[in-house]
Amino acid sequence: MQLTARTRVAGAPVNYGIYQPTGAPVDPEDLLAALARDGYTGVDSGPIGYLGTGETLARRLTAAGIGLAGGWVDLRFADPAGFAEDLTQLDAALDVFTAAPVDDPRFAPRPTLACPGNPGRMARPGVPTDLASALPAAAWPDFAARVQQAADRCRDRGLEPVFHYHLGTDVETEAEADRLLELTDIAICLDTGHLALAGGDPVAAARRWAGRIGQVHLKDADLAAHARARAAGGGLMDVVAAGGFCALGRGDVDLAGVFAALDDTGYTGWLVVEQDAPEDGRDLDRIRADQHANRRWLEEALR
């Protein structure tokens, strides 16, 4: 499989339930060291500031031999005034990303643009889709124009962004991701787990979006765990706590099919291994074991 020669593998703070830049259960240098020991060569930033900024970030990454794959930046694309305010947050994130050392432009950090949570969809994430909370058709052109503006702002700083559809947000389903791709020139972040729990087909999407995939978040997903959480009235964090995103190879995503599609279509870039963990009630020993096992599983799967 030629995919291994065109990709690098990153881990992510979200795998440890880290959603805030301070008060994390794992020291950033310890997390980077663990990733390096397990064979990861990159890391998603997690919440901006967790890994440090400026010279501190660069020093930590260099010491660990780890590259920065990118990081999540949500902006209120559906709210003109809120979006204008959020551009300051985007600029701060771009300052962080441009401080990271890069040894190969194919693996420069990818600003991962996304929407903040939509309360209705956060309460009812994935299938069955909460269409009552979906973005109205008439709102799409202005929404997409603001996404395009943010993408161009990233490019002005020398970085190529991706857009991350996500459970619980205004862009959740495969059809909504398709609509955004139609209206903008931004690349997509293929998140296999979020797409599966939203009723999409990650293998078909990987082929259909060939040439527009700028980053891959490798997630497995447990459809039964998701269904149980939804049936009990749970929201997105309940799905996460229930194990909706399980270790690689233990869920329902056809990851072998995804790899074949990415290989056939020439994908080049980061493979970010993600297994979202709850912010509360974490089992750090299990998390560490899973991240080690995920890297070993991926190594075998890509042979």
PDB file of N, CA, C and O in Angstrom, residues 239-299:
ATOM      1  N   VAL A 239     -22.873  10.255  24.231  1.00  0.00           N
ATOM      2  CA  VAL A 239     -22.410   9.306  23.217  1.00  0.00           C
ATOM      3  C   VAL A 239     -20.929   9.008  23.414  1.00  0.00           C
ATOM      4  O   VAL A 239     -20.493   7.853  23.371  1.00  0.00           O
ATOM      5  N   VAL A 240     -20.139  10.053  23.657  1.00  0.00           N
ATOM      6  CA  VAL A 240     -18.707   9.874  23.894  1.00  0.00           C
ATOM      7  C   VAL A 240     -18.471   9.018  25.141  1.00  0.00           C
ATOM      8  O   VAL A 240     -17.680   8.070  25.123  1.00  0.00           O
ATOM      9  N   ALA A 241     -19.173   9.331  26.220  1.00  0.00           N
ATOM     10  CA  ALA A 241     -18.992   8.584  27.469  1.00  0.00           C
ATOM     11  C   ALA A 241     -19.417   7.128  27.331  1.00  0.00           C
ATOM     12  O   ALA A 241     -18.873   6.245  28.011  1.00  0.00           O
ATOM     13  N   ALA A 242     -20.377   6.871  26.434  1.00  0.00           N
ATOM     14  CA  ALA A 242     -20.871   5.508  26.224  1.00  0.00           C
ATOM     15  C   ALA A 242     -19.959   4.684  25.321  1.00  0.00           C
ATOM     16  O   ALA A 242     -20.232   3.503  25.085  1.00  0.00           O
ATOM     17  N   GLY A 243     -18.887   5.295  24.814  1.00  0.00           N
ATOM     18  CA  GLY A 243     -17.979   4.561  23.932  1.00  0.00           C
ATOM     19  C   GLY A 243     -18.376   4.627  22.475  1.00  0.00           C
ATOM     20  O   GLY A 243     -18.020   3.734  21.694  1.00  0.00           O
ATOM     21  N   GLY A 244     -19.081   5.677  22.097  1.00  0.00           N
ATOM     22  CA  GLY A 244     -19.471   5.821  20.700  1.00  0.00           C
ATOM     23  C   GLY A 244     -18.281   5.854  19.757  1.00  0.00           C
ATOM     24  O   GLY A 244     -18.386   5.433  18.601  1.00  0.00           O
ATOM     25  N   PHE A 245     -17.141   6.358  20.253  1.00  0.00           N
ATOM     26  CA  PHE A 245     -15.902   6.331  19.485  1.00  0.00           C
ATOM     27  C   PHE A 245     -14.968   5.341  20.174  1.00  0.00           C
ATOM     28  O   PHE A 245     -14.410   5.639  21.230  1.00  0.00           O
ATOM     29  N   CYS A 246     -14.840   4.183  19.588  1.00  0.00           N
ATOM     30  CA  CYS A 246     -14.094   3.092  20.215  1.00  0.00           C
ATOM     31  C   CYS A 246     -12.694   2.984  19.615  1.00  0.00           C
ATOM     32  O   CYS A 246     -12.336   3.718  18.692  1.00  0.00           O
ATOM     33  N   ALA A 247     -11.915   2.056  20.146  1.00  0.00           N
ATOM     34  CA  ALA A 247     -10.567   1.839  19.621  1.00  0.00           C
ATOM     35  C   ALA A 247     -10.645   1.359  18.173  1.00  0.00           C
ATOM     36  O   ALA A 247     -11.627   0.730  17.755  1.00  0.00           O
ATOM     37  N   LEU A 248      -9.601   1.646  17.403  1.00  0.00           N
ATOM     38  CA  LEU A 248      -9.583   1.268  15.996  1.00  0.00           C
ATOM     39  C   LEU A 248      -9.732  -0.245  15.838  1.00  0.00           C
ATOM     40  O   LEU A 248      -9.103  -1.030  16.552  1.00  0.00           O
ATOM     41  N   GLY A 249     -10.580  -0.631  14.901  1.00  0.00           N
ATOM     42  CA  GLY A 249     -10.786  -2.041  14.614  1.00  0.00           C
ATOM     43  C   GLY A 249     -11.826  -2.723  15.463  1.00  0.00           C
ATOM     44  O   GLY A 249     -12.145  -3.891  15.242  1.00  0.00           O
ATOM     45  N   ARG A 250     -12.392  -1.989  16.425  1.00  0.00           N
ATOM     46  CA  ARG A 250     -13.392  -2.595  17.320  1.00  0.00           C
ATOM     47  C   ARG A 250     -14.810  -2.123  17.028  1.00  0.00           C
ATOM     48  O   ARG A 250     -15.748  -2.525  17.716  1.00  0.00           O
ATOM     49  N   GLY A 251     -14.976  -1.260  16.046  1.00  0.00           N
ATOM     50  CA  GLY A 251     -16.286  -0.687  15.762  1.00  0.00           C
ATOM     51  C   GLY A 251     -16.826  -1.080  14.405  1.00  0.00           C
ATOM     52  O   GLY A 251     -16.477  -2.133  13.856  1.00  0.00           O
ATOM     53  N   ASP A 252     -17.661  -0.213  13.857  1.00  0.00           N
ATOM     54  CA  ASP A 252     -18.413  -0.527  12.648  1.00  0.00           C
ATOM     55  C   ASP A 252     -17.922   0.179  11.397  1.00  0.00           C
ATOM     56  O   ASP A 252     -18.463  -0.046  10.309  1.00  0.00           O
ATOM     57  N   VAL A 253     -16.910   1.031  11.496  1.00  0.00           N
ATOM     58  CA  VAL A 253     -16.397   1.731  10.324  1.00  0.00           C
ATOM     59  C   VAL A 253     -15.525   0.775   9.503  1.00  0.00           C
ATOM     60  O   VAL A 253     -14.672   0.073  10.054  1.00  0.00           O
ATOM     61  N   ASP A 254     -15.738   0.763   8.194  1.00  0.00           N
ATOM     62  CA  ASP A 254     -14.930  -0.056   7.286  1.00  0.00           C
ATOM     63  C   ASP A 254     -13.616   0.675   7.029  1.00  0.00           C
ATOM     64  O   ASP A 254     -13.427   1.310   5.984  1.00  0.00           O
ATOM     65  N   LEU A 255     -12.722   0.603   7.990  1.00  0.00           N
ATOM     66  CA  LEU A 255     -11.464   1.333   7.876  1.00  0.00           C
ATOM     67  C   LEU A 255     -10.595   0.773   6.760  1.00  0.00           C
ATOM     68  O   LEU A 255      -9.891   1.536   6.073  1.00  0.00           O
ATOM     69  N   ALA A 256     -10.644  -0.537   6.521  1.00  0.00           N
ATOM     70  CA  ALA A 256      -9.878  -1.112   5.406  1.00  0.00           C
ATOM     71  C   ALA A 256     -10.355  -0.518   4.089  1.00  0.00           C
ATOM     72  O   ALA A 256      -9.546  -0.212   3.199  1.00  0.00           O
ATOM     73  N   GLY A 257     -11.657  -0.338   3.955  1.00  0.00           N
ATOM     74  CA  GLY A 257     -12.197   0.278   2.754  1.00  0.00           C
ATOM     75  C   GLY A 257     -11.777   1.729   2.616  1.00  0.00           C
ATOM     76  O   GLY A 257     -11.504   2.210   1.511  1.00  0.00           O
ATOM     77  N   VAL A 258     -11.715   2.436   3.749  1.00  0.00           N
ATOM     78  CA  VAL A 258     -11.256   3.831   3.737  1.00  0.00           C
ATOM     79  C   VAL A 258      -9.801   3.889   3.278  1.00  0.00           C
ATOM     80  O   VAL A 258      -9.432   4.718   2.429  1.00  0.00           O
ATOM     81  N   PHE A 259      -8.954   3.013   3.822  1.00  0.00           N
ATOM     82  CA  PHE A 259      -7.540   3.024   3.441  1.00  0.00           C
ATOM     83  C   PHE A 259      -7.378   2.735   1.951  1.00  0.00           C
ATOM     84  O   PHE A 259      -6.567   3.371   1.272  1.00  0.00           O
ATOM     85  N   ALA A 260      -8.145   1.764   1.443  1.00  0.00           N
ATOM     86  CA  ALA A 260      -8.064   1.437   0.018  1.00  0.00           C
ATOM     87  C   ALA A 260      -8.466   2.640  -0.835  1.00  0.00           C
ATOM     88  O   ALA A 260      -7.827   2.937  -1.854  1.00  0.00           O
ATOM     89  N   ALA A 261      -9.518   3.345  -0.416  1.00  0.00           N
ATOM     90  CA  ALA A 261      -9.967   4.516  -1.168  1.00  0.00           C
ATOM     91  C   ALA A 261      -8.915   5.617  -1.140  1.00  0.00           C
ATOM     92  O   ALA A 261      -8.620   6.241  -2.173  1.00  0.00           O
ATOM     93  N   LEU A 262      -8.335   5.867   0.030  1.00  0.00           N
ATOM     94  CA  LEU A 262      -7.305   6.900   0.141  1.00  0.00           C
ATOM     95  C   LEU A 262      -6.061   6.516  -0.665  1.00  0.00           C
ATOM     96  O   LEU A 262      -5.416   7.373  -1.288  1.00  0.00           O
ATOM     97  N   ASP A 263      -5.731   5.243  -0.654  1.00  0.00           N
ATOM     98  CA  ASP A 263      -4.585   4.765  -1.415  1.00  0.00           C
ATOM     99  C   ASP A 263      -4.827   4.938  -2.913  1.00  0.00           C
ATOM    100  O   ASP A 263      -3.982   5.463  -3.641  1.00  0.00           O
ATOM    101  N   ASP A 264      -6.001   4.524  -3.372  1.00  0.00           N
ATOM    102  CA  ASP A 264      -6.326   4.593  -4.796  1.00  0.00           C
ATOM    103  C   ASP A 264      -6.389   6.030  -5.311  1.00  0.00           C
ATOM    104  O   ASP A 264      -6.081   6.292  -6.481  1.00  0.00           O
ATOM    105  N   THR A 265      -6.819   6.960  -4.455  1.00  0.00           N
ATOM    106  CA  THR A 265      -7.031   8.342  -4.901  1.00  0.00           C
ATOM    107  C   THR A 265      -5.848   9.257  -4.602  1.00  0.00           C
ATOM    108  O   THR A 265      -5.905  10.460  -4.852  1.00  0.00           O
ATOM    109  N   GLY A 266      -4.773   8.695  -4.056  1.00  0.00           N
ATOM    110  CA  GLY A 266      -3.541   9.463  -3.888  1.00  0.00           C
ATOM    111  C   GLY A 266      -3.501  10.405  -2.703  1.00  0.00           C
ATOM    112  O   GLY A 266      -2.718  11.370  -2.710  1.00  0.00           O
ATOM    113  N   TYR A 267      -4.291  10.137  -1.660  1.00  0.00           N
ATOM    114  CA  TYR A 267      -4.269  11.037  -0.503  1.00  0.00           C
ATOM    115  C   TYR A 267      -2.858  11.172   0.058  1.00  0.00           C
ATOM    116  O   TYR A 267      -2.144  10.175   0.250  1.00  0.00           O
ATOM    117  N   THR A 268      -2.483  12.411   0.366  1.00  0.00           N
ATOM    118  CA  THR A 268      -1.191  12.709   0.974  1.00  0.00           C
ATOM    119  C   THR A 268      -1.426  13.652   2.153  1.00  0.00           C
ATOM    120  O   THR A 268      -2.107  14.673   2.014  1.00  0.00           O
ATOM    121  N   GLY A 269      -0.887  13.310   3.305  1.00  0.00           N
ATOM    122  CA  GLY A 269      -1.046  14.185   4.471  1.00  0.00           C
ATOM    123  C   GLY A 269      -1.107  13.387   5.758  1.00  0.00           C
ATOM    124  O   GLY A 269      -0.689  12.237   5.831  1.00  0.00           O
ATOM    125  N   TRP A 270      -1.667  14.040   6.765  1.00  0.00           N
ATOM    126  CA  TRP A 270      -1.737  13.443   8.091  1.00  0.00           C
ATOM    127  C   TRP A 270      -2.902  12.462   8.215  1.00  0.00           C
ATOM    128  O   TRP A 270      -3.989  12.712   7.696  1.00  0.00           O
ATOM    129  N   LEU A 271      -2.656  11.389   8.930  1.00  0.00           N
ATOM    130  CA  LEU A 271      -3.694  10.511   9.451  1.00  0.00           C
ATOM    131  C   LEU A 271      -3.726  10.746  10.959  1.00  0.00           C
ATOM    132  O   LEU A 271      -2.793  10.359  11.670  1.00  0.00           O
ATOM    133  N   VAL A 272      -4.747  11.432  11.430  1.00  0.00           N
ATOM    134  CA  VAL A 272      -4.838  11.768  12.850  1.00  0.00           C
ATOM    135  C   VAL A 272      -5.731  10.742  13.530  1.00  0.00           C
ATOM    136  O   VAL A 272      -6.935  10.662  13.247  1.00  0.00           O
ATOM    137  N   VAL A 273      -5.152   9.941  14.396  1.00  0.00           N
ATOM    138  CA  VAL A 273      -5.905   8.920  15.118  1.00  0.00           C
ATOM    139  C   VAL A 273      -6.653   9.592  16.261  1.00  0.00           C
ATOM    140  O   VAL A 273      -6.044  10.229  17.129  1.00  0.00           O
ATOM    141  N   GLU A 274      -7.969   9.440  16.254  1.00  0.00           N
ATOM    142  CA  GLU A 274      -8.787  10.041  17.304  1.00  0.00           C
ATOM    143  C   GLU A 274      -9.743   9.012  17.891  1.00  0.00           C
ATOM    144  O   GLU A 274     -10.291   8.174  17.189  1.00  0.00           O
ATOM    145  N   GLN A 275      -9.910   9.122  19.193  1.00  0.00           N
ATOM    146  CA  GLN A 275     -10.855   8.284  19.933  1.00  0.00           C
ATOM    147  C   GLN A 275     -11.363   9.140  21.091  1.00  0.00           C
ATOM    148  O   GLN A 275     -10.886   9.041  22.212  1.00  0.00           O
ATOM    149  N   ASP A 276     -12.334   9.994  20.782  1.00  0.00           N
ATOM    150  CA  ASP A 276     -12.789  10.991  21.750  1.00  0.00           C
ATOM    151  C   ASP A 276     -13.107  10.356  23.100  1.00  0.00           C
ATOM    152  O   ASP A 276     -13.844   9.370  23.177  1.00  0.00           O
ATOM    153  N   ALA A 277     -12.541  10.931  24.138  1.00  0.00           N
ATOM    154  CA  ALA A 277     -12.765  10.458  25.507  1.00  0.00           C
ATOM    155  C   ALA A 277     -13.570  11.512  26.266  1.00  0.00           C
ATOM    156  O   ALA A 277     -13.527  12.697  25.947  1.00  0.00           O
ATOM    157  N   PRO A 278     -14.326  11.093  27.282  1.00  0.00           N
ATOM    158  CA  PRO A 278     -15.101  12.074  28.054  1.00  0.00           C
ATOM    159  C   PRO A 278     -14.200  12.978  28.879  1.00  0.00           C
ATOM    160  O   PRO A 278     -13.104  12.587  29.286  1.00  0.00           O
ATOM    161  N   GLU A 279     -14.678  14.192  29.106  1.00  0.00           N
ATOM    162  CA  GLU A 279     -13.901  15.138  29.912  1.00  0.00           C
ATOM    163  C   GLU A 279     -13.905  14.733  31.377  1.00  0.00           C
ATOM    164  O   GLU A 279     -12.930  14.974  32.105  1.00  0.00           O
ATOM    165  N   ASP A 280     -14.988  14.104  31.814  1.00  0.00           N
ATOM    166  CA  ASP A 280     -15.105  13.650  33.195  1.00  0.00           C
ATOM    167  C   ASP A 280     -15.155  12.123  33.227  1.00  0.00           C
ATOM    168  O   ASP A 280     -15.646  11.481  32.303  1.00  0.00           O
ATOM    169  N   GLY A 281     -14.641  11.550  34.312  1.00  0.00           N
ATOM    170  CA  GLY A 281     -14.705  10.107  34.468  1.00  0.00           C
ATOM    171  C   GLY A 281     -13.762   9.351  33.561  1.00  0.00           C
ATOM    172  O   GLY A 281     -14.027   8.213  33.172  1.00  0.00           O
ATOM    173  N   ARG A 282     -12.630   9.960  33.242  1.00  0.00           N
ATOM    174  CA  ARG A 282     -11.664   9.301  32.366  1.00  0.00           C
ATOM    175  C   ARG A 282     -10.959   8.157  33.096  1.00  0.00           C
ATOM    176  O   ARG A 282     -10.711   8.222  34.289  1.00  0.00           O
ATOM    177  N   ASP A 283     -10.592   7.131  32.327  1.00  0.00           N
ATOM    178  CA  ASP A 283      -9.743   6.055  32.822  1.00  0.00           C
ATOM    179  C   ASP A 283      -8.424   6.185  32.067  1.00  0.00           C
ATOM    180  O   ASP A 283      -8.277   5.683  30.956  1.00  0.00           O
ATOM    181  N   LEU A 284      -7.468   6.893  32.666  1.00  0.00           N
ATOM    182  CA  LEU A 284      -6.240   7.205  31.945  1.00  0.00           C
ATOM    183  C   LEU A 284      -5.430   5.966  31.603  1.00  0.00           C
ATOM    184  O   LEU A 284      -4.767   5.927  30.559  1.00  0.00           O
ATOM    185  N   ASP A 285      -5.471   4.939  32.433  1.00  0.00           N
ATOM    186  CA  ASP A 285      -4.735   3.716  32.115  1.00  0.00           C
ATOM    187  C   ASP A 285      -5.317   3.064  30.857  1.00  0.00           C
ATOM    188  O   ASP A 285      -4.571   2.622  29.969  1.00  0.00           O
ATOM    189  N   ARG A 286      -6.639   3.024  30.763  1.00  0.00           N
ATOM    190  CA  ARG A 286      -7.268   2.456  29.569  1.00  0.00           C
ATOM    191  C   ARG A 286      -6.994   3.321  28.354  1.00  0.00           C
ATOM    192  O   ARG A 286      -6.727   2.815  27.257  1.00  0.00           O
ATOM    193  N   ILE A 287      -7.040   4.632  28.541  1.00  0.00           N
ATOM    194  CA  ILE A 287      -6.774   5.545  27.430  1.00  0.00           C
ATOM    195  C   ILE A 287      -5.363   5.327  26.888  1.00  0.00           C
ATOM    196  O   ILE A 287      -5.156   5.221  25.673  1.00  0.00           O
ATOM    197  N   ARG A 288      -4.390   5.247  27.769  1.00  0.00           N
ATOM    198  CA  ARG A 288      -3.011   5.049  27.314  1.00  0.00           C
ATOM    199  C   ARG A 288      -2.864   3.723  26.586  1.00  0.00           C
ATOM    200  O   ARG A 288      -2.195   3.636  25.546  1.00  0.00           O
ATOM    201  N   ALA A 289      -3.507   2.681  27.123  1.00  0.00           N
ATOM    202  CA  ALA A 289      -3.441   1.370  26.468  1.00  0.00           C
ATOM    203  C   ALA A 289      -4.096   1.407  25.096  1.00  0.00           C
ATOM    204  O   ALA A 289      -3.592   0.824  24.128  1.00  0.00           O
ATOM    205  N   ASP A 290      -5.221   2.104  24.984  1.00  0.00           N
ATOM    206  CA  ASP A 290      -5.916   2.204  23.701  1.00  0.00           C
ATOM    207  C   ASP A 290      -5.078   2.940  22.671  1.00  0.00           C
ATOM    208  O   ASP A 290      -5.028   2.555  21.491  1.00  0.00           O
ATOM    209  N   GLN A 291      -4.410   4.020  23.086  1.00  0.00           N
ATOM    210  CA  GLN A 291      -3.627   4.789  22.102  1.00  0.00           C
ATOM    211  C   GLN A 291      -2.415   4.005  21.626  1.00  0.00           C
ATOM    212  O   GLN A 291      -2.026   4.100  20.446  1.00  0.00           O
ATOM    213  N   HIS A 292      -1.835   3.211  22.509  1.00  0.00           N
ATOM    214  CA  HIS A 292      -0.760   2.299  22.097  1.00  0.00           C
ATOM    215  C   HIS A 292      -1.311   1.254  21.132  1.00  0.00           C
ATOM    216  O   HIS A 292      -0.712   0.995  20.072  1.00  0.00           O
ATOM    217  N   ALA A 293      -2.459   0.678  21.477  1.00  0.00           N
ATOM    218  CA  ALA A 293      -3.057  -0.355  20.630  1.00  0.00           C
ATOM    219  C   ALA A 293      -3.511   0.215  19.286  1.00  0.00           C
ATOM    220  O   ALA A 293      -3.390  -0.461  18.248  1.00  0.00           O
ATOM    221  N   ASN A 294      -4.016   1.429  19.286  1.00  0.00           N
ATOM    222  CA  ASN A 294      -4.437   2.050  18.031  1.00  0.00           C
ATOM    223  C   ASN A 294      -3.269   2.172  17.049  1.00  0.00           C
ATOM    224  O   ASN A 294      -3.424   1.919  15.846  1.00  0.00           O
ATOM    225  N   ARG A 295      -2.111   2.560  17.574  1.00  0.00           N
ATOM    226  CA  ARG A 295      -0.938   2.717  16.685  1.00  0.00           C
ATOM    227  C   ARG A 295      -0.488   1.370  16.151  1.00  0.00           C
ATOM    228  O   ARG A 295      -0.129   1.247  14.968  1.00  0.00           O
ATOM    229  N   ARG A 296      -0.505   0.341  16.999  1.00  0.00           N
ATOM    230  CA  ARG A 296      -0.104  -0.984  16.538  1.00  0.00           C
ATOM    231  C   ARG A 296      -1.107  -1.512  15.506  1.00  0.00           C
ATOM    232  O   ARG A 296      -0.726  -2.114  14.504  1.00  0.00           O
ATOM    233  N   TRP A 297      -2.398  -1.302  15.770  1.00  0.00           N
ATOM    234  CA  TRP A 297      -3.436  -1.768  14.842  1.00  0.00           C
ATOM    235  C   TRP A 297      -3.267  -1.095  13.485  1.00  0.00           C
ATOM    236  O   TRP A 297      -3.342  -1.750  12.436  1.00  0.00           O
ATOM    237  N   LEU A 298      -3.021   0.207  13.498  1.00  0.00           N
ATOM    238  CA  LEU A 298      -2.881   0.940  12.242  1.00  0.00           C
ATOM    239  C   LEU A 298      -1.659   0.487  11.481  1.00  0.00           C
ATOM    240  O   LEU A 298      -1.675   0.343  10.244  1.00  0.00           O
ATOM    241  N   GLU A 299      -0.572   0.234  12.196  1.00  0.00           N
ATOM    242  CA  GLU A 299       0.647  -0.240  11.549  1.00  0.00           C
ATOM    243  C   GLU A 299       0.385  -1.545  10.791  1.00  0.00           C
ATOM    244  O   GLU A 299       0.821  -1.716   9.646  1.00  0.00           O
TER     245      GLU A 299
END
